[in-house]
Tab-separated table of C-alpha atoms and ligand atoms in Angstrom:
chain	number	residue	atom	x	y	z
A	138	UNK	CA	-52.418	-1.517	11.558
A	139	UNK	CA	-52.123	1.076	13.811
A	140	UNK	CA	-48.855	3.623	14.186
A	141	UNK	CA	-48.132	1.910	17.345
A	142	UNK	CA	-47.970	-1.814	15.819
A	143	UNK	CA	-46.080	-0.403	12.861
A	144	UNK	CA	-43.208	1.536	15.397
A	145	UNK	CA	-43.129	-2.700	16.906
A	146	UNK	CA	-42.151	-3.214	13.715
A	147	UNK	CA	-39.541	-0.693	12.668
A	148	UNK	CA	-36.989	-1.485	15.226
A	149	UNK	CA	-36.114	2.170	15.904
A	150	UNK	CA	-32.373	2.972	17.413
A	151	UNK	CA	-34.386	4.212	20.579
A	152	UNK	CA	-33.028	5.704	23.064
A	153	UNK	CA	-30.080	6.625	20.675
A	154	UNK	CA	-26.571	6.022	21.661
A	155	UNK	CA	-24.211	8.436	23.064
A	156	UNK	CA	-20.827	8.633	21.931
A	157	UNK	CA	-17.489	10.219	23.736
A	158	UNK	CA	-15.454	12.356	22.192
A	159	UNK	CA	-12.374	12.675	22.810
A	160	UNK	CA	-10.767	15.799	21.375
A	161	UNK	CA	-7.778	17.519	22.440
A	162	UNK	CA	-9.581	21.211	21.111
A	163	UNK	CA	-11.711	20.769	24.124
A	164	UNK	CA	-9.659	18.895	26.758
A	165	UNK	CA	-7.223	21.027	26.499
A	166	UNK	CA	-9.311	23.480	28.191
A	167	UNK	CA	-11.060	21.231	30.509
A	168	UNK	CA	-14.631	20.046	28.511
A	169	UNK	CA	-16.061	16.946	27.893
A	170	UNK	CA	-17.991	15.954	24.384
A	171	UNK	CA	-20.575	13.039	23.862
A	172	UNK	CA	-22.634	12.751	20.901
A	173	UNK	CA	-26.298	11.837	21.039
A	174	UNK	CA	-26.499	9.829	18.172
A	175	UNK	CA	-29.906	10.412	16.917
A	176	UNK	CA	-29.125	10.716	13.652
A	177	UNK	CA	-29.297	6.512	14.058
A	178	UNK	CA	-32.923	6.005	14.943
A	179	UNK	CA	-34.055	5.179	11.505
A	180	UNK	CA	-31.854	5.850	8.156
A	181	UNK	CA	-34.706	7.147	6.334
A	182	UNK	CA	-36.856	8.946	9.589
A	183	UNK	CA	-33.648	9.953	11.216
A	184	UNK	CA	-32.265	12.368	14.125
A	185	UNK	CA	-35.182	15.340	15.821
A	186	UNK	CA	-37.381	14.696	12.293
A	187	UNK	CA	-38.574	11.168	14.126
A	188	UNK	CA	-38.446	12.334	17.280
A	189	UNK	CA	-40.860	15.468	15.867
A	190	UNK	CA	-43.104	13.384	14.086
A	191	UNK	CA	-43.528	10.760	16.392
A	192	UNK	CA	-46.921	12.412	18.311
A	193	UNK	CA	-48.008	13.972	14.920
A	194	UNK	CA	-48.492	10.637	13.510
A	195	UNK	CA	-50.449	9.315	16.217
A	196	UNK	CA	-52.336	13.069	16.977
A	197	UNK	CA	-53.418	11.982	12.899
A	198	UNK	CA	-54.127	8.569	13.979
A	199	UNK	CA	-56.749	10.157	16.894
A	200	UNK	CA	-57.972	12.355	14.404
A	201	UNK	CA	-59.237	9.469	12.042
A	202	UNK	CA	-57.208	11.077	9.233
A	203	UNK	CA	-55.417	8.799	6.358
A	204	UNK	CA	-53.405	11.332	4.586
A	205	UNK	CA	-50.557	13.908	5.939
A	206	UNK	CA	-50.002	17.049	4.275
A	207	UNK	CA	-46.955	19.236	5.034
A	208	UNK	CA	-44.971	22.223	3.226
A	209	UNK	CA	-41.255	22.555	2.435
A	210	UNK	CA	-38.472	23.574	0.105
A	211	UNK	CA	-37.118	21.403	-2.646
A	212	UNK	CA	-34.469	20.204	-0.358
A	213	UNK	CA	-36.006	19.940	2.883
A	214	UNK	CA	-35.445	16.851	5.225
A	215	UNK	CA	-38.639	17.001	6.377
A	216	UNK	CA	-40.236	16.168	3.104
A	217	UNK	CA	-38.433	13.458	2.722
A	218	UNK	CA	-38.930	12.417	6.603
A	219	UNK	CA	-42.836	12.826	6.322
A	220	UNK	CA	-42.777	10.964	3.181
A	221	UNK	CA	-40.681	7.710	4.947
A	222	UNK	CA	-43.195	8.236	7.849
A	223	UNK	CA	-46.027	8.142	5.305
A	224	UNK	CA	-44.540	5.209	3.969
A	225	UNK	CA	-43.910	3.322	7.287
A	226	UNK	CA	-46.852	4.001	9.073
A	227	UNK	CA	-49.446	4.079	6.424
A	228	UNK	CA	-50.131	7.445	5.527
A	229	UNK	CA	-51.159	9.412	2.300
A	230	UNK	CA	-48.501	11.823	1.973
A	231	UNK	CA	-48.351	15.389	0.059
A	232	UNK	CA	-45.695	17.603	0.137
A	233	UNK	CA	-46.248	20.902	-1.330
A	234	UNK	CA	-43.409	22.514	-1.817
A	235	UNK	CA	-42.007	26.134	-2.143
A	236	UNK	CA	-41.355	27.054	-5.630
A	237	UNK	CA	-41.420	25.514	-9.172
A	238	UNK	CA	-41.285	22.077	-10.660
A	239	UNK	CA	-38.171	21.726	-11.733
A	240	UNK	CA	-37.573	18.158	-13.858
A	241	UNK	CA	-35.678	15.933	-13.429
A	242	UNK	CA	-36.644	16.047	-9.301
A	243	UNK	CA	-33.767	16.124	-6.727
A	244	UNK	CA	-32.466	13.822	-4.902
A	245	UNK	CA	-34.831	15.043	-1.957
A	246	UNK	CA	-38.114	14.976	-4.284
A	247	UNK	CA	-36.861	12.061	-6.249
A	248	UNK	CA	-36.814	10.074	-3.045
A	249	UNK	CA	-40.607	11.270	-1.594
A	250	UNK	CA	-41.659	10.001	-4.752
A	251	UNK	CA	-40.600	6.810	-4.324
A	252	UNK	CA	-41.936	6.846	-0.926
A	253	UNK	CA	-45.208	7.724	-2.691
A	254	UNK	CA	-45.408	11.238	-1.863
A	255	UNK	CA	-47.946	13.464	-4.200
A	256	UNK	CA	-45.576	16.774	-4.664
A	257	UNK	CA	-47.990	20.173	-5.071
A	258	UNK	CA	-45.843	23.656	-5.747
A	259	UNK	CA	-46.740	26.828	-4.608
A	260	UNK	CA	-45.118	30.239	-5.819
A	261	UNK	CA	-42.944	31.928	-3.093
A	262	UNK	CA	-45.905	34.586	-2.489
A	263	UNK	CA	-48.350	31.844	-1.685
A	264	UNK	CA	-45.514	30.162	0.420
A	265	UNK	CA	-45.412	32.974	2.855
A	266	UNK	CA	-49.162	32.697	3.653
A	267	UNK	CA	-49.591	28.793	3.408
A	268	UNK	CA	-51.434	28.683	6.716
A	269	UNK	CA	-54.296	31.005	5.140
A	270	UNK	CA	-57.339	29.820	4.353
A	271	UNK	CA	-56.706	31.123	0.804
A	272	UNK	CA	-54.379	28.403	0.292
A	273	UNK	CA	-55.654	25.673	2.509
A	274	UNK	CA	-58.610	25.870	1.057
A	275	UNK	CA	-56.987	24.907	-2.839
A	276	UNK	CA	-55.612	22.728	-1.244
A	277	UNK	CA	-58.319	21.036	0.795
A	278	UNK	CA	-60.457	20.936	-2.420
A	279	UNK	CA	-57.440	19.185	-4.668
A	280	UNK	CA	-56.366	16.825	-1.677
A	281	UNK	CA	-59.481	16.331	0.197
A	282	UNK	CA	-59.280	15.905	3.935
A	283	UNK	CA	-55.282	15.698	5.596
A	284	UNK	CA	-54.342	16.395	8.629
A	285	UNK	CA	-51.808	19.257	8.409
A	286	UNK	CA	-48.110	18.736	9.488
A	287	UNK	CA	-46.461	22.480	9.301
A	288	UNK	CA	-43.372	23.140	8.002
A	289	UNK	CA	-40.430	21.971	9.644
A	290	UNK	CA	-42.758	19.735	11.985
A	291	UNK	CA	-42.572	22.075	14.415
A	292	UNK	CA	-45.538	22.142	16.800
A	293	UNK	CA	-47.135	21.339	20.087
A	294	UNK	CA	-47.012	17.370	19.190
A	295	UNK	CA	-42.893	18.085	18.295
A	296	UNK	CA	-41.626	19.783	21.342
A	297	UNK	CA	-43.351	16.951	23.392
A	298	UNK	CA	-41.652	14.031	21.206
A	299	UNK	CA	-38.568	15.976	21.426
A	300	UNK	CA	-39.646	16.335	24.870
A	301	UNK	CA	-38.688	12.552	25.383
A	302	UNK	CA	-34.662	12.821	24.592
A	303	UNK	CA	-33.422	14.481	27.859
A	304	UNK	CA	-34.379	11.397	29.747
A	305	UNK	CA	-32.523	8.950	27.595
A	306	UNK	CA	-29.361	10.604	29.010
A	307	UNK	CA	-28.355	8.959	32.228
A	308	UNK	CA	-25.586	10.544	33.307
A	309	UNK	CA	-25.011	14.406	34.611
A	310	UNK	CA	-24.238	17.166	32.195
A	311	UNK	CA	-23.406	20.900	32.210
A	312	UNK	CA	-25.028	21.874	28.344
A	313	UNK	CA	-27.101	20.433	26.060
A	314	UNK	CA	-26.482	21.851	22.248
A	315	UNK	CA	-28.559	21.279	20.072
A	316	UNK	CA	-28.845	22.900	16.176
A	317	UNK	CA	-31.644	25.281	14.958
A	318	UNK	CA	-33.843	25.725	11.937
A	319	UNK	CA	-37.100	26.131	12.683
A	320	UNK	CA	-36.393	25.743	16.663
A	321	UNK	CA	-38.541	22.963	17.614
A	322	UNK	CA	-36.170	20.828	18.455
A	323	UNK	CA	-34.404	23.562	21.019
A	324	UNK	CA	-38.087	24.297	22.087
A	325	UNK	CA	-38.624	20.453	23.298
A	326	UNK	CA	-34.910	20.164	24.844
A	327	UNK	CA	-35.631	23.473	26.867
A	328	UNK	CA	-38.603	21.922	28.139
A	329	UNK	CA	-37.149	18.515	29.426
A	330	UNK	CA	-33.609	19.073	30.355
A	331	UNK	CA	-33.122	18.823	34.532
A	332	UNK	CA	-32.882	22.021	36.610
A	333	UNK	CA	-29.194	23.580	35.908
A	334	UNK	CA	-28.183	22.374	32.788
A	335	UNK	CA	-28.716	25.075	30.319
A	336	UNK	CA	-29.519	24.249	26.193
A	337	UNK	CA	-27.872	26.145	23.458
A	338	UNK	CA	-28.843	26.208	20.094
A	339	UNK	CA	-26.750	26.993	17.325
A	340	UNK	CA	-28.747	28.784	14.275
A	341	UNK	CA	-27.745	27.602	11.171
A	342	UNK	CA	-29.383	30.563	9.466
A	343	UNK	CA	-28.037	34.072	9.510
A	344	UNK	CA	-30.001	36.680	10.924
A	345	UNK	CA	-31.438	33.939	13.089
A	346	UNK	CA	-32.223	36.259	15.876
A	347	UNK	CA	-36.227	36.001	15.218
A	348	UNK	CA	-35.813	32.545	16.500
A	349	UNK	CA	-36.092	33.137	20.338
A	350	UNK	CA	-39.772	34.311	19.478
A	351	UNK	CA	-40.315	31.521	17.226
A	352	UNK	CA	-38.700	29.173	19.900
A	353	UNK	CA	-41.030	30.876	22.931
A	354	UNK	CA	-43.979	30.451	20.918
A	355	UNK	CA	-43.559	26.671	20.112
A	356	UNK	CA	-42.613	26.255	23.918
A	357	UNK	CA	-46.257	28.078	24.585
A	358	UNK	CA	-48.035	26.088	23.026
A	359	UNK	CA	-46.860	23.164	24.262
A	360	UNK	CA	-47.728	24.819	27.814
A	361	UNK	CA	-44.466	26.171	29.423
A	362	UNK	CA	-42.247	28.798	28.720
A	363	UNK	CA	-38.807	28.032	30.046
A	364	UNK	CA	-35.501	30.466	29.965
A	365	UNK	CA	-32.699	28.050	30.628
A	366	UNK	CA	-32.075	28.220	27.037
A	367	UNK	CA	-29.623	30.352	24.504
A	368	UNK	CA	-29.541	30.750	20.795
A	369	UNK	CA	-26.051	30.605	19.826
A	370	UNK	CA	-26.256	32.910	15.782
A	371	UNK	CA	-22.198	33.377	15.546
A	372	UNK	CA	-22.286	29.654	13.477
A	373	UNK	CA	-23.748	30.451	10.477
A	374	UNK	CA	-21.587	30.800	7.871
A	375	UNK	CA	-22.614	32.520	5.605
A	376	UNK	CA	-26.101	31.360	6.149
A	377	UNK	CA	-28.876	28.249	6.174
A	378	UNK	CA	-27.730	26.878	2.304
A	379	UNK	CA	-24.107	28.137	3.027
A	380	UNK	CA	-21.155	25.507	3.368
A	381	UNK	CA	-17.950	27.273	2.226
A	382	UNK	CA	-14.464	25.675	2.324
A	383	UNK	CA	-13.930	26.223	5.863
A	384	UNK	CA	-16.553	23.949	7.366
A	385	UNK	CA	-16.273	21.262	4.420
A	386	UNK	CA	-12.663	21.638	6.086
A	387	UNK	CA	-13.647	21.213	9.462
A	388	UNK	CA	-15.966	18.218	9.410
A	389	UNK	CA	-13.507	16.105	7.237
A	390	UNK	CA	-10.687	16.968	10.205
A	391	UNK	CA	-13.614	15.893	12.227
A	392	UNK	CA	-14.309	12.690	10.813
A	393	UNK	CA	-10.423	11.626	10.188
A	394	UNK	CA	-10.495	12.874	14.163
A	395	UNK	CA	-13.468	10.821	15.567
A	396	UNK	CA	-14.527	8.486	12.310
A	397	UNK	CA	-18.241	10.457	12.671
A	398	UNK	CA	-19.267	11.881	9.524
A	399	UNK	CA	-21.347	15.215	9.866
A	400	UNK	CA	-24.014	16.630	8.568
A	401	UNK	CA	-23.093	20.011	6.991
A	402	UNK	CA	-26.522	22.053	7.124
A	403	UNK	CA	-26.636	21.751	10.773
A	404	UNK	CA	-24.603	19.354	12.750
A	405	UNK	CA	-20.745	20.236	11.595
A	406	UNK	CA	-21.960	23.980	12.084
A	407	UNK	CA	-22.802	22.943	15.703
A	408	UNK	CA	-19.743	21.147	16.291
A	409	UNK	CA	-17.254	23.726	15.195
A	410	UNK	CA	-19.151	26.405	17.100
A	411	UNK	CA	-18.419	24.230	20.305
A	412	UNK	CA	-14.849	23.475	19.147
A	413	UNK	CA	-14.563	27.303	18.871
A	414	UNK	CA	-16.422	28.472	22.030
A	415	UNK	CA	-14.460	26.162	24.190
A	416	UNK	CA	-10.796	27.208	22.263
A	417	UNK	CA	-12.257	30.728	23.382
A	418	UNK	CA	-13.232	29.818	26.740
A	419	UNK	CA	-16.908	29.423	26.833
A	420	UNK	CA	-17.366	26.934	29.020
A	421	UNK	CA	-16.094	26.343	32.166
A	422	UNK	CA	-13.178	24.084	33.130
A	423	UNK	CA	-15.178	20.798	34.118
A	424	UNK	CA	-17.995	21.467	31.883
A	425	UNK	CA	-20.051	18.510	30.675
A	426	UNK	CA	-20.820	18.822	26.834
A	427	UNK	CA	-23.676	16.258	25.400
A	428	UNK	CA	-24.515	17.667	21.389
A	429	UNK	CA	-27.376	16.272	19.494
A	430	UNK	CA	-26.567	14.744	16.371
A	431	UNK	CA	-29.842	15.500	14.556
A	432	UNK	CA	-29.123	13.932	11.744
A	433	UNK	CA	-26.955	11.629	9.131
A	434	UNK	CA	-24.972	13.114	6.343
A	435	UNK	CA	-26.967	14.281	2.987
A	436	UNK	CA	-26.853	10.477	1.105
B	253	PLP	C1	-34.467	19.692	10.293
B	253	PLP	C2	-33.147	19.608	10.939
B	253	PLP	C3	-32.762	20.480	11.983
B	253	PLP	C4	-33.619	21.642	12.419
B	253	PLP	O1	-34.454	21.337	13.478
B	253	PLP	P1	-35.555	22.380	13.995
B	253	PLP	O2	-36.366	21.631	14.964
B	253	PLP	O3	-36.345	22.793	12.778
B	253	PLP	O4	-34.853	23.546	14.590
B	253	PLP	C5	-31.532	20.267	12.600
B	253	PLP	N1	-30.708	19.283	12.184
B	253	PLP	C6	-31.017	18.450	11.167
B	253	PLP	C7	-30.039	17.412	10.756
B	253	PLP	C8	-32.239	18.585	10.510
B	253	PLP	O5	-32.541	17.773	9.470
């Protein structure tokens, strides 16, 4: 089976659907808001972690490799999306992950397992140099061969799946908005959107100003630098494993609202960073709003 006859099979929601919202907040001051509903593509490879993975499964594929490795914390959707992928399409999976064993697993790590993920841990001190040779090479000897997924998924093979959402969107638009973590996904927006629309990513991390290098670089790689893009950092709060009252309060208004219920890590902090920028006058009277839903509530 190859990853190609097994995506025939899966039945992925793609392209994803886009969604109008209809909110006085912004029409009040003159902006539209649709949804791109990728957090529907797959319920267990959802949102930007398919769309990242999508050329790094068949880049392993080319490379002859039959087991993925990648690194993340305890309770990182991308361990459990490269696990599902492994799953799906085939794949040995390991997912060595930042930290220590703690028993009984998370929800996260209780679900690779059952996807047949092999979890490794690695001290925080080891974490920070993972791409070394001193730990590959542990890790090379324990796993054997892998082909090596990084953190996040974020890499040349990402930004191009990403790459492949601005052109599901047939309609014209002012903004594309998009959250950030690791800023792959704003990388592969930047690169696809058509001249005049700018991209704006909201960091879900505080202190996420290191991201525009981080975001540059993936976009090199991939082979183009653009600068129609803007990272948004005011939407934090409080920072990446933060979700005080506030925005617990915000995305239930927003569901009772619109029925759509948001993920907090990233996607409510999005949303009520556009709700706010256009109730401060952001955007333009006429502007055309589409946000990325990158992904389905935590289960
Ligand atoms: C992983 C994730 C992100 C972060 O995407 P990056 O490409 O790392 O910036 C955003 N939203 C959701 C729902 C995610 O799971």
């Amino acid at each position: 089976m190859t990853v190609e006859s097994h995506l025939d099979e899966l039945e992925l929601v793609v392209p994803s659907p886009v969604q109008e919202i209809h909110d006085e907040r912004l029409e009040r001051h003159g902006v539209r808001l649709l949804l791109k509903r990728d957090d529907l593509i797959h319920p267990e490879i959802p949102g930007n972690k398919w769309r990242k993975l999508k050329y790094n499964l068949k880049d392993a594929e080319a490379a002859g490799q039959t087991k993925l490795l990648t690194f993340g914390g305890a309770y990182s959707n991308h361990i459990r999306a490269v696990a599902a992928a492994g799953y799906y399409f085939g794949f040995e999976t390991v997912g060595v992950i930042r930290g220590e064993e703690h028993l009984p697993h998370n929800p996260t790590l209780a679900y690779a397992t059952t996807r047949d993920m092999t979890l490794a841990y690695i001290d925080r001190d080891r974490y920070r140099i993972k791409t070394s040779d001193e730990v590959l090479g542990p890790l090379q000897e324990r796993f054997g061969e892998f082909f090596l997924v990084p953190e996040g998924g974020s890499n040349a093979a990402a930004v191009r799946g990403v790459a492949e959402l601005p052109a599901e969107i047939d309609f014209p638009y002012d903004v594309l908005c998009a959250p950030v973590g690791t800023g792959g996904t704003l990388a592969g927006l930047a690169y696809a959107v058509p001249s005049g629309v700018r991209v704006l990513g909201f960091s879900s991390l505080k202190g996420g100003a290191f991201l525009a290098d981080d975001v540059r670089g993936l976009q090199g790689v991939a082979g183009q630098v653009t600068d129609n893009w803007d990272l948004q950092l005011d939407y934090h709060f409080g920072g990446f494993a933060r979700r005080p009252a506030e925005l617990r309060e915000f995305a239930q208004d927003f569901e009772v609202r619109h029925g759509v219920d948001l993920e907090l890590t990233y996607v409510a902090k999005m949303l009520a960073g556009i709700v706010d920028m256009a109730s401060t006058r952001q955007f333009p009277s006429g502007s055309v709003i589409v946000a990325v839903v990158t992904g389905p509530p935590d289960a």
